[in-house]
CSV table of C-alpha atoms in Angstrom, one decimal:
chain,number,residue,atom,x,y,z
R,1,MET,CA,0.0,0.0,0.0
R,2,LYS,CA,1.5,3.3,-1.1
R,3,GLU,CA,0.6,6.9,-0.1
R,4,ILE,CA,-1.2,8.6,-3.0
R,5,LEU,CA,-2.4,11.9,-1.4
R,6,ASN,CA,-1.1,13.7,1.7
R,7,VAL,CA,-2.9,17.0,2.5
R,8,LYS,CA,-1.6,19.1,5.3
R,9,ASN,CA,-3.5,22.0,6.9
R,10,LEU,CA,-5.3,22.9,3.7
R,11,LYS,CA,-7.1,26.2,3.9
R,12,VAL,CA,-9.0,27.4,0.9
R,13,GLN,CA,-11.0,30.5,0.1
R,14,VAL,CA,-13.1,31.8,-2.8
R,15,GLU,CA,-12.5,35.5,-3.1
R,16,ASP,CA,-12.8,36.7,0.5
R,17,LYS,CA,-14.9,33.7,1.8
R,18,VAL,CA,-12.9,31.1,3.7
R,19,ILE,CA,-14.3,27.6,3.0
R,20,LEU,CA,-11.8,25.1,4.1
R,21,LYS,CA,-10.3,25.8,7.6
R,22,GLY,CA,-7.4,23.4,7.8
R,23,ILE,CA,-7.9,19.9,6.4
R,24,ASP,CA,-5.4,17.1,7.1
R,25,LEU,CA,-6.0,13.9,5.2
R,26,ARG,CA,-4.0,10.9,3.8
R,27,ILE,CA,-5.2,8.6,1.1
R,28,ASN,CA,-3.4,5.4,0.2
R,29,SER,CA,-3.6,3.2,-2.8
R,30,GLY,CA,-6.4,0.6,-2.7
R,31,GLU,CA,-8.6,2.8,-0.5
R,32,ILE,CA,-12.1,4.2,-1.0
R,33,HIS,CA,-12.9,7.3,1.0
R,34,VAL,CA,-16.3,8.9,1.3
R,35,PHE,CA,-17.0,12.5,2.1
R,36,MET,CA,-20.4,13.3,3.7
R,37,GLY,CA,-21.8,16.4,5.2
R,38,PRO,CA,-24.4,19.1,4.9
R,39,ASN,CA,-24.5,21.3,1.8
R,40,GLY,CA,-21.8,24.0,1.8
R,41,ALA,CA,-19.6,22.1,4.2
R,42,GLY,CA,-16.6,22.1,1.9
R,43,LYS,CA,-16.6,18.6,0.3
R,44,THR,CA,-16.7,19.7,-3.3
R,45,THR,CA,-14.3,22.6,-2.5
R,46,PHE,CA,-11.8,20.0,-1.2
R,47,ALA,CA,-12.0,18.0,-4.5
R,48,ASN,CA,-11.7,21.2,-6.6
R,49,ALA,CA,-8.7,22.4,-4.6
R,50,ILE,CA,-6.9,19.0,-5.2
R,51,MET,CA,-7.9,19.1,-8.9
R,52,GLY,CA,-6.5,22.7,-9.2
R,53,ASN,CA,-9.6,24.6,-10.1
R,54,PRO,CA,-8.3,28.2,-10.2
R,55,ILE,CA,-11.4,29.6,-8.6
R,56,TYR,CA,-10.4,28.1,-5.3
R,57,ASP,CA,-7.5,29.9,-3.7
R,58,ILE,CA,-5.2,27.9,-1.4
R,59,SER,CA,-4.3,30.4,1.3
R,60,GLU,CA,-2.3,27.9,3.4
R,61,GLY,CA,-1.3,24.2,3.4
R,62,GLU,CA,0.4,21.7,1.2
R,63,ILE,CA,-0.9,19.0,-1.2
R,64,TYR,CA,1.4,16.1,-1.9
R,65,PHE,CA,0.4,13.7,-4.7
R,66,LYS,CA,2.6,10.6,-4.9
R,67,ASP,CA,5.2,12.5,-2.8
R,68,LYS,CA,5.2,15.5,-5.2
R,69,LEU,CA,4.1,18.9,-4.0
R,70,ILE,CA,1.5,20.0,-6.5
R,71,ASN,CA,0.2,23.3,-5.1
R,72,ASP,CA,1.4,25.2,-8.1
R,73,LEU,CA,0.4,22.8,-10.8
R,74,ALA,CA,-2.4,23.7,-13.3
R,75,VAL,CA,-5.4,21.5,-13.8
R,76,ASP,CA,-4.1,19.8,-16.9
R,77,GLU,CA,-0.8,19.1,-15.2
R,78,ARG,CA,-2.6,17.4,-12.3
R,79,ALA,CA,-4.7,15.4,-14.7
R,80,ARG,CA,-1.5,14.1,-16.4
R,81,GLU,CA,-0.1,13.3,-12.9
R,82,GLY,CA,-3.2,11.0,-12.5
R,83,ILE,CA,-5.9,13.0,-10.8
R,84,PHE,CA,-9.5,12.9,-12.1
R,85,MET,CA,-12.7,14.6,-11.0
R,86,SER,CA,-16.2,13.9,-12.2
R,87,PHE,CA,-18.7,16.7,-12.7
R,88,GLN,CA,-21.6,17.0,-10.2
R,89,ALA,CA,-23.7,18.3,-13.1
R,90,PRO,CA,-22.1,17.3,-16.4
R,91,ILE,CA,-22.6,19.9,-19.1
R,92,GLU,CA,-23.5,19.4,-22.7
R,93,VAL,CA,-20.7,20.0,-25.3
R,94,PRO,CA,-22.3,20.3,-28.8
R,95,GLY,CA,-20.0,19.5,-31.7
R,96,ILE,CA,-17.7,17.0,-29.9
R,97,THR,CA,-18.6,13.4,-29.9
R,98,VAL,CA,-18.1,11.1,-26.8
R,99,GLU,CA,-15.5,9.1,-28.8
R,100,ASN,CA,-13.5,12.1,-30.0
R,101,PHE,CA,-13.6,13.7,-26.5
R,102,LEU,CA,-12.3,10.6,-24.8
R,103,LYS,CA,-9.7,9.8,-27.4
R,104,THR,CA,-8.4,13.4,-27.2
R,105,ALA,CA,-8.5,13.4,-23.4
R,106,LYS,CA,-6.6,10.1,-23.2
R,107,THR,CA,-4.0,11.3,-25.7
R,108,ALA,CA,-3.5,14.5,-23.6
R,109,VAL,CA,-3.3,12.6,-20.3
R,110,THR,CA,-1.0,9.7,-21.4
R,111,GLY,CA,1.0,11.7,-24.0
R,112,GLU,CA,0.5,8.9,-26.4
R,113,THR,CA,-1.5,9.1,-29.7
R,114,GLN,CA,-4.4,6.6,-29.5
R,115,ARG,CA,-4.6,4.2,-32.4
R,116,VAL,CA,-8.1,4.2,-33.9
R,117,MET,CA,-9.1,0.5,-33.8
R,118,PRO,CA,-7.6,-0.4,-30.4
R,119,PHE,CA,-9.2,2.6,-28.8
R,120,LYS,CA,-12.6,1.8,-30.4
R,121,ARG,CA,-12.4,-1.7,-29.0
R,122,GLU,CA,-11.5,-0.4,-25.5
R,123,LEU,CA,-14.3,2.2,-25.7
R,124,LYS,CA,-16.8,-0.5,-26.8
R,125,SER,CA,-15.8,-2.8,-24.0
R,126,SER,CA,-16.0,-0.1,-21.3
R,127,MET,CA,-19.4,1.1,-22.6
R,128,GLY,CA,-20.7,-2.5,-22.6
R,129,LYS,CA,-19.7,-2.9,-18.9
R,130,LEU,CA,-21.8,0.2,-18.1
R,131,GLU,CA,-24.7,-1.0,-20.2
R,132,MET,CA,-24.4,2.0,-22.5
R,133,ASN,CA,-25.8,1.9,-26.0
R,134,PRO,CA,-22.7,2.0,-28.3
R,135,ASP,CA,-24.5,4.6,-30.4
R,136,TYR,CA,-23.7,7.1,-27.6
R,137,ALA,CA,-20.0,7.0,-28.8
R,138,SER,CA,-21.0,9.0,-31.9
R,139,ARG,CA,-23.3,11.4,-30.1
R,140,TYR,CA,-22.2,14.8,-28.9
R,141,LEU,CA,-21.0,14.8,-25.4
R,142,ASN,CA,-24.0,14.8,-23.0
R,143,VAL,CA,-26.3,16.4,-25.5
R,144,GLY,CA,-29.7,14.9,-25.0
R,145,PHE,CA,-28.4,12.4,-22.4
R,146,SER,CA,-30.6,11.5,-19.5
R,147,GLY,CA,-29.3,12.3,-16.0
R,148,GLY,CA,-28.3,8.6,-15.6
R,149,GLU,CA,-26.5,8.4,-18.9
R,150,ARG,CA,-24.5,11.5,-18.0
R,151,LYS,CA,-23.4,9.9,-14.8
R,152,LYS,CA,-22.5,6.7,-16.6
R,153,ASN,CA,-20.5,8.8,-19.0
R,154,GLU,CA,-18.5,10.2,-16.1
R,155,ILE,CA,-17.7,6.7,-15.0
R,156,LEU,CA,-16.8,5.8,-18.5
R,157,GLN,CA,-14.3,8.8,-18.6
R,158,MET,CA,-12.7,7.5,-15.4
R,159,SER,CA,-12.4,4.0,-16.8
R,160,ILE,CA,-10.8,5.2,-20.1
R,161,LEU,CA,-8.4,7.8,-18.5
R,162,ASN,CA,-7.4,5.3,-15.7
R,163,PRO,CA,-6.4,7.9,-13.0
R,164,THR,CA,-4.5,7.1,-9.8
R,165,LEU,CA,-6.9,9.2,-7.7
R,166,ALA,CA,-10.5,9.8,-8.7
R,167,PHE,CA,-13.0,12.2,-7.1
R,168,LEU,CA,-16.6,11.3,-7.8
R,169,ASP,CA,-18.8,14.2,-6.9
R,170,GLU,CA,-22.4,13.1,-6.3
R,171,THR,CA,-22.2,10.5,-9.0
R,172,ASP,CA,-25.2,8.7,-7.5
R,173,SER,CA,-27.4,11.8,-7.5
R,174,GLY,CA,-30.6,11.3,-9.4
R,175,LEU,CA,-29.9,7.7,-10.4
R,176,ASP,CA,-32.7,5.0,-10.3
R,177,VAL,CA,-32.2,1.6,-8.9
R,178,ASP,CA,-30.8,0.0,-12.0
R,179,ALA,CA,-28.4,2.9,-12.7
R,180,ILE,CA,-27.1,2.7,-9.1
R,181,ARG,CA,-26.3,-0.9,-9.7
R,182,ILE,CA,-24.5,-0.3,-13.0
R,183,VAL,CA,-22.6,2.7,-11.7
R,184,SER,CA,-21.5,1.0,-8.5
R,185,GLN,CA,-20.3,-2.0,-10.5
R,186,GLY,CA,-18.4,0.3,-12.8
R,187,ILE,CA,-16.7,1.9,-9.8
R,188,ASN,CA,-15.9,-1.6,-8.3
R,189,ASP,CA,-14.5,-2.8,-11.7
R,190,PHE,CA,-12.2,0.3,-11.9
R,191,HIS,CA,-11.0,0.1,-8.3
R,192,SER,CA,-7.8,-1.7,-7.7
R,193,GLU,CA,-4.8,-1.8,-5.3
R,194,GLU,CA,-3.1,0.7,-7.6
R,195,ASN,CA,-5.6,3.5,-7.3
R,196,ALA,CA,-7.8,5.3,-4.8
R,197,ILE,CA,-11.3,6.8,-5.0
R,198,VAL,CA,-13.1,9.6,-3.1
R,199,ILE,CA,-16.9,9.6,-3.3
R,200,ILE,CA,-18.8,12.7,-2.3
R,201,THR,CA,-22.4,11.7,-1.5
R,202,HIS,CA,-25.5,12.4,0.6
R,203,GLN,CA,-26.9,8.9,0.6
R,204,ILE,CA,-25.8,5.4,1.3
R,205,LYS,CA,-27.4,3.4,-1.5
R,206,LEU,CA,-24.1,3.5,-3.6
R,207,LEU,CA,-22.0,2.9,-0.5
R,208,GLU,CA,-23.8,-0.3,0.3
R,209,LYS,CA,-22.6,-1.8,-3.0
R,210,ILE,CA,-19.1,-0.3,-2.8
R,211,LYS,CA,-18.1,-0.8,0.8
R,212,PRO,CA,-15.8,2.2,1.5
R,213,ASP,CA,-12.7,2.0,3.8
R,214,PHE,CA,-13.2,5.4,5.4
R,215,VAL,CA,-16.0,7.9,5.9
R,216,HIS,CA,-15.3,11.5,6.7
R,217,VAL,CA,-17.9,14.0,7.9
R,218,PHE,CA,-17.4,17.6,6.8
R,219,VAL,CA,-19.0,20.4,8.7
R,220,ASP,CA,-18.2,24.1,8.2
R,221,GLY,CA,-15.0,23.5,6.3
R,222,GLU,CA,-13.5,21.0,8.7
R,223,ILE,CA,-13.5,17.2,9.0
R,224,VAL,CA,-15.2,16.7,12.3
R,225,LYS,CA,-15.2,12.9,12.4
R,226,SER,CA,-13.8,10.0,10.5
R,227,GLY,CA,-14.7,6.3,10.7
R,228,ASP,CA,-15.9,3.4,8.7
R,229,MET,CA,-19.3,2.5,7.1
R,230,SER,CA,-21.0,2.6,10.5
R,231,LEU,CA,-20.6,6.4,10.4
R,232,ALA,CA,-22.5,6.6,7.1
R,233,LEU,CA,-25.3,4.4,8.6
R,234,ASP,CA,-25.5,6.7,11.6
R,235,ILE,CA,-25.8,9.7,9.4
R,236,GLU,CA,-28.5,8.0,7.3
R,237,LYS,CA,-30.5,7.3,10.5
R,238,ASN,CA,-29.8,10.4,12.6
R,239,GLY,CA,-28.7,13.2,10.2
R,240,PHE,CA,-25.9,15.7,10.7
R,241,ASP,CA,-27.2,17.6,13.8
R,242,ALA,CA,-24.9,15.8,16.3
R,243,TYR,CA,-21.9,16.5,14.1
R,244,LYS,CA,-22.8,20.2,13.6
R,245,LYS,CA,-22.9,20.7,17.3
R,246,GLU,CA,-19.2,19.6,17.5
R,247,VAL,CA,-18.2,22.8,15.8
R,248,GLU,CA,-20.6,25.2,17.6
């Protein structure tokens, strides 16, 4: 088991608003971590800060990815290092097909030009595992996709790009029972001892099929408690009130 991410005293703000107030967190290879917490607690901000979204200003702290300090790296540089983040609300991109988008993204991330036929076979295989109609490969990215198809497409991107660390931001939001099953299987198929996954969620349906190693509760820009799946079950039953009181 190798250390993938080591975050020390991370403080982040957007313009003058302080959002993260000093996060310490280590993530090792083979681990699945879950972030839970009320809206506005800092979960998505953490993922964006690690991904390098320039909107989020790191005022203090250090981010080490595979022992390399990445505070000053741009988003594309972090992607090439092996960090991936799914969109909470994937946008439509008219004019760019799913296949061309993924082939171009993989070429950019790996630095290797993708040969047409091997890439088509890989794409077809990955789409089959996610029970996606192969016709979606030739459709414009997310244009006319249902909510479930958009979320499957995010998992497809993760599978094709094969990152070392993946942040999945509310990937389970709005999915029906069948889509939850397919997406969770896609995550389990991707997960290995060589990578790590962080899932941001408000519900436990996905977690029951994935079995995370650690659950962290965010409240007001801090991690107020960490534990195992029992923590997620307690939140499902009792809500966040008890954890909010810890920061009052």
